[in-house]
Tab-separated table of C-alpha atoms in Angstrom:
chain	number	residue	atom	x	y	z
A	134	MET	CA	3.263	-32.946	13.066
A	135	LEU	CA	4.702	-31.031	16.455
A	136	TYR	CA	1.814	-27.690	16.630
A	137	ALA	CA	3.897	-26.397	19.712
A	138	TYR	CA	5.554	-24.129	16.832
A	139	TYR	CA	2.768	-23.251	14.782
A	140	HIS	CA	3.387	-19.239	15.373
A	141	GLU	CA	0.482	-17.027	14.145
A	142	THR	CA	0.137	-13.978	11.964
A	143	HIS	CA	-1.642	-11.067	13.451
A	144	LEU	CA	-3.933	-10.535	10.691
A	145	GLU	CA	-5.186	-14.904	11.405
A	146	GLN	CA	-4.920	-13.559	15.009
A	147	TRP	CA	-6.982	-10.914	14.394
A	148	MET	CA	-9.218	-12.798	12.284
A	149	ASN	CA	-9.183	-15.995	15.147
A	150	ALA	CA	-10.383	-13.638	18.019
A	151	LYS	CA	-13.417	-11.984	15.675
A	152	TYR	CA	-14.543	-15.706	15.175
A	153	LEU	CA	-14.308	-16.572	18.903
A	154	ASN	CA	-15.442	-13.436	20.413
A	155	HIS	CA	-18.550	-15.118	18.023
A	156	GLY	CA	-19.383	-18.105	19.796
A	157	ILE	CA	-17.111	-20.280	15.818
A	158	SER	CA	-15.305	-22.636	17.290
A	159	ALA	CA	-16.070	-25.621	15.236
A	160	PRO	CA	-15.856	-26.309	11.614
A	161	ALA	CA	-19.469	-27.158	11.650
A	162	ASP	CA	-20.003	-23.135	12.750
A	163	LEU	CA	-18.257	-21.837	9.889
A	164	ASP	CA	-21.468	-21.673	7.508
A	165	ILE	CA	-21.223	-18.696	5.964
A	166	GLU	CA	-24.659	-17.027	6.622
A	167	ARG	CA	-23.701	-17.323	10.393
A	168	ILE	CA	-20.923	-15.547	10.051
A	169	ALA	CA	-22.194	-13.061	7.822
A	170	GLU	CA	-25.275	-12.656	10.511
A	171	ALA	CA	-22.567	-12.567	13.557
A	172	PHE	CA	-20.782	-9.666	11.810
A	173	GLY	CA	-23.523	-7.556	11.001
A	174	ILE	CA	-22.830	-8.289	6.225
A	175	GLY	CA	-25.750	-8.188	5.030
A	176	LEU	CA	-25.520	-11.385	1.657
A	177	VAL	CA	-26.894	-11.087	-0.999
A	178	TYR	CA	-27.847	-14.128	-3.356
A	179	GLY	CA	-28.175	-13.067	-7.382
A	180	ASN	CA	-27.151	-13.868	-10.716
A	181	HIS	CA	-24.559	-11.281	-11.115
A	182	PRO	CA	-20.943	-11.569	-10.484
A	183	SER	CA	-19.452	-10.904	-7.140
A	184	PHE	CA	-18.324	-8.856	-5.409
A	185	SER	CA	-18.588	-6.839	-1.615
A	186	ASP	CA	-19.428	-2.982	-0.950
A	187	ASN	CA	-17.539	-2.527	2.453
A	188	GLU	CA	-19.237	0.643	3.266
A	189	GLU	CA	-22.519	-1.495	3.066
A	190	ASN	CA	-21.379	-4.175	5.049
A	191	VAL	CA	-22.847	-5.982	1.939
A	192	ILE	CA	-21.312	-9.295	-0.100
A	193	PHE	CA	-23.391	-10.115	-3.130
A	194	LEU	CA	-22.973	-13.771	-3.807
A	195	ASN	CA	-23.434	-14.674	-7.404
A	196	LYS	CA	-25.894	-17.608	-6.789
A	197	GLY	CA	-24.412	-20.318	-9.176
A	198	LEU	CA	-21.246	-20.577	-8.083
A	199	GLU	CA	-21.565	-23.782	-6.127
A	200	ALA	CA	-21.515	-24.541	-2.486
A	201	VAL	CA	-17.741	-24.731	-1.946
A	202	GLN	CA	-16.672	-21.694	-4.482
A	203	ALA	CA	-18.854	-19.691	-2.546
A	204	ARG	CA	-17.988	-20.683	0.812
A	205	VAL	CA	-14.188	-19.224	-0.993
A	206	VAL	CA	-14.851	-15.824	-2.492
A	207	PHE	CA	-17.457	-15.409	0.865
A	208	PHE	CA	-14.145	-15.317	2.760
A	209	HIS	CA	-12.249	-13.097	0.041
A	210	GLU	CA	-14.847	-10.476	0.229
A	211	LEU	CA	-15.646	-10.500	4.148
A	212	CYS	CA	-11.956	-9.688	4.529
A	213	HIS	CA	-12.853	-6.761	2.067
A	214	VAL	CA	-15.703	-5.815	4.511
A	215	LEU	CA	-14.312	-6.008	7.837
A	216	ARG	CA	-10.084	-4.419	6.807
A	217	HIS	CA	-10.339	-3.114	3.874
A	218	ALA	CA	-11.602	0.439	3.218
A	219	GLY	CA	-12.330	2.887	-0.108
A	220	ASP	CA	-13.399	1.393	-3.786
A	221	GLN	CA	-11.412	-0.680	-5.842
A	222	ARG	CA	-12.819	0.776	-8.294
A	223	ARG	CA	-10.521	4.307	-7.288
A	224	MET	CA	-7.700	2.947	-6.132
A	225	THR	CA	-3.939	2.982	-7.154
A	226	GLU	CA	-3.360	-0.421	-8.605
A	227	LEU	CA	-0.794	-0.636	-5.649
A	228	PHE	CA	-3.113	-0.286	-3.104
A	229	MET	CA	-5.389	-2.519	-4.774
A	230	HIS	CA	-2.922	-5.223	-4.999
A	231	ALA	CA	-2.324	-5.241	-1.714
A	232	GLN	CA	-5.638	-5.353	-0.481
A	233	GLU	CA	-6.054	-8.553	-2.830
A	234	THR	CA	-2.166	-10.329	-1.751
A	235	GLU	CA	-4.732	-9.726	2.189
A	236	ALA	CA	-7.731	-10.905	1.357
A	237	GLU	CA	-5.974	-14.287	-0.288
A	238	GLN	CA	-4.407	-14.372	2.534
A	239	PHE	CA	-7.346	-13.982	4.746
A	240	VAL	CA	-9.531	-16.862	3.370
A	241	LEU	CA	-7.031	-19.723	3.939
A	242	TYR	CA	-7.114	-17.955	7.870
A	243	ALA	CA	-10.582	-17.413	8.300
A	244	ALA	CA	-11.569	-20.801	6.143
A	245	ILE	CA	-9.500	-23.456	8.709
A	246	PRO	CA	-8.688	-21.998	11.274
A	247	PHE	CA	-6.185	-23.039	12.454
A	248	TYR	CA	-8.054	-23.510	16.635
A	249	MET	CA	-9.711	-25.723	14.987
A	250	PHE	CA	-7.364	-27.543	12.809
A	251	ALA	CA	-5.518	-28.151	15.548
A	252	LYS	CA	-8.949	-30.114	17.404
A	253	LEU	CA	-8.776	-32.403	14.113
A	254	PRO	CA	-7.623	-35.948	13.461
A	255	VAL	CA	-5.874	-34.850	10.630
A	256	PRO	CA	-4.612	-38.445	8.797
A	257	ASP	CA	-0.888	-38.319	8.021
A	258	HIS	CA	-0.917	-39.259	4.218
A	259	ARG	CA	-0.891	-36.026	2.514
A	260	SER	CA	-3.750	-37.274	0.690
A	261	GLU	CA	-6.221	-38.261	2.441
A	262	ALA	CA	-5.479	-35.332	4.917
A	263	VAL	CA	-6.392	-33.315	1.940
A	264	ALA	CA	-9.519	-34.785	1.194
A	265	TYR	CA	-10.496	-34.843	5.502
A	266	ILE	CA	-9.971	-31.734	5.309
A	267	ALA	CA	-11.707	-30.386	1.953
A	268	GLU	CA	-14.316	-32.113	3.870
A	269	GLN	CA	-13.839	-31.027	7.654
A	270	PHE	CA	-14.243	-27.196	6.371
A	271	GLN	CA	-16.142	-27.795	3.021
A	272	VAL	CA	-12.680	-26.030	0.657
A	273	PRO	CA	-11.664	-27.230	-2.641
A	274	PRO	CA	-9.204	-30.035	-2.897
A	275	GLU	CA	-6.660	-27.029	-3.668
A	276	LEU	CA	-7.677	-24.652	-0.361
A	277	ALA	CA	-6.894	-27.411	1.976
A	278	GLU	CA	-3.937	-28.579	-0.005
A	279	GLN	CA	-2.441	-24.816	0.168
A	280	ARG	CA	-3.484	-24.582	3.586
A	281	LEU	CA	-1.900	-27.448	4.526
A	282	ASP	CA	1.119	-26.820	3.486
A	283	GLN	CA	0.847	-23.456	4.847
A	284	ILE	CA	1.079	-24.649	8.873
A	285	GLN	CA	3.794	-27.582	7.936
A	286	ARG	CA	5.373	-24.871	6.405
A	287	ARG	CA	5.085	-22.956	9.593
A	288	VAL	CA	5.642	-25.752	12.409
A	289	LEU	CA	8.778	-26.587	10.336
A	290	HIS	CA	9.644	-23.186	10.525
A	291	GLY	CA	9.041	-22.645	14.533
A	292	SER	CA	10.823	-26.114	14.527
A	293	LEU	CA	14.451	-24.820	13.577
A	294	ILE	CA	14.356	-21.661	15.051
A	295	ALA	CA	14.072	-23.610	18.571
A	296	ALA	CA	16.116	-25.636	17.494
A	297	ALA	CA	18.286	-23.114	17.233
A	298	GLN	CA	17.196	-21.588	20.291
A	299	GLU	CA	18.572	-24.687	22.277
A	300	ALA	CA	21.612	-24.801	20.160
A	301	THR	CA	22.756	-21.279	21.296
A	302	ARG	CA	21.602	-22.266	24.594
A	303	ARG	CA	23.618	-25.112	25.195
A	304	GLN	CA	26.619	-23.598	23.472
A	305	ARG	CA	26.157	-21.090	25.990
A	306	GLU	CA	26.272	-23.481	29.132
A	307	ALA	CA	29.192	-25.436	27.975
A	308	GLU	CA	31.310	-22.364	27.397
A	309	ARG	CA	30.865	-21.288	30.983
A	310	GLY	CA	31.975	-23.972	31.847
A	311	TRP	CA	35.683	-23.577	30.023
A	312	SER	CA	38.848	-23.057	32.642
A	313	PRO	CA	40.541	-18.893	31.769
A	314	GLU	CA	43.151	-20.471	29.419
A	315	THR	CA	40.729	-22.665	27.720
A	316	ARG	CA	39.204	-19.131	26.597
A	317	ARG	CA	42.081	-17.303	26.565
A	318	MET	CA	43.838	-19.739	23.506
A	319	LEU	CA	40.213	-19.399	21.928
A	320	SER	CA	40.917	-15.603	22.274
A	321	GLN	CA	43.879	-16.143	20.410
A	322	LEU	CA	43.147	-18.055	17.818
A	323	VAL	CA	40.147	-16.347	16.832
A	324	ARG	CA	42.599	-13.135	16.484
A	325	GLN	CA	44.863	-15.509	14.259
A	326	ILE	CA	42.112	-16.853	12.429
A	327	GLY	CA	40.822	-13.103	11.738
A	328	GLY	CA	44.419	-12.059	10.656
A	329	GLN	CA	44.912	-14.304	8.076
A	330	GLY	CA	41.288	-13.326	6.956
A	331	GLY	CA	43.220	-10.284	4.525
A	332	ARG	CA	45.886	-11.907	3.097
């Protein structure tokens, strides 16, 4: 995969900078207790639904969650603590939906940062790649697959944009070599075709 064509979103760049500033550089560093400590966030386990208090910088996790699911919930709540303000119980549905949408994207970036992903020898075969990513980042296979799809889509999009830019550059180079007569004839042809379009 040609990772040079991958472009990070602003949210992804923001998260990556936060991680790198705290020395979180490899999948093994993505321990939720370590991340909570690095960001000065309290982490409380209990027999209650998982939630966060962004005013007090605390994430409450249900201690009955499986480890991989707890990570997903943790990263979701981490977004609320680091990026959001207000109590969702007292905000408009539209604002709450915007926060939840950002938190879902944040989970992908925080659980499987691209700068870590790009260093790994990810297998070419899809099912092997999903299993490998899930194992390396300790996430559910569904999340690994979602992130792999997202990365592949962005790489494809970036490569298509690069190809279009290269085609435009070549076309301009070719046009610079055209004689004045060729330019005059093409200009006349464009006027003729444009004039017939209205008939």
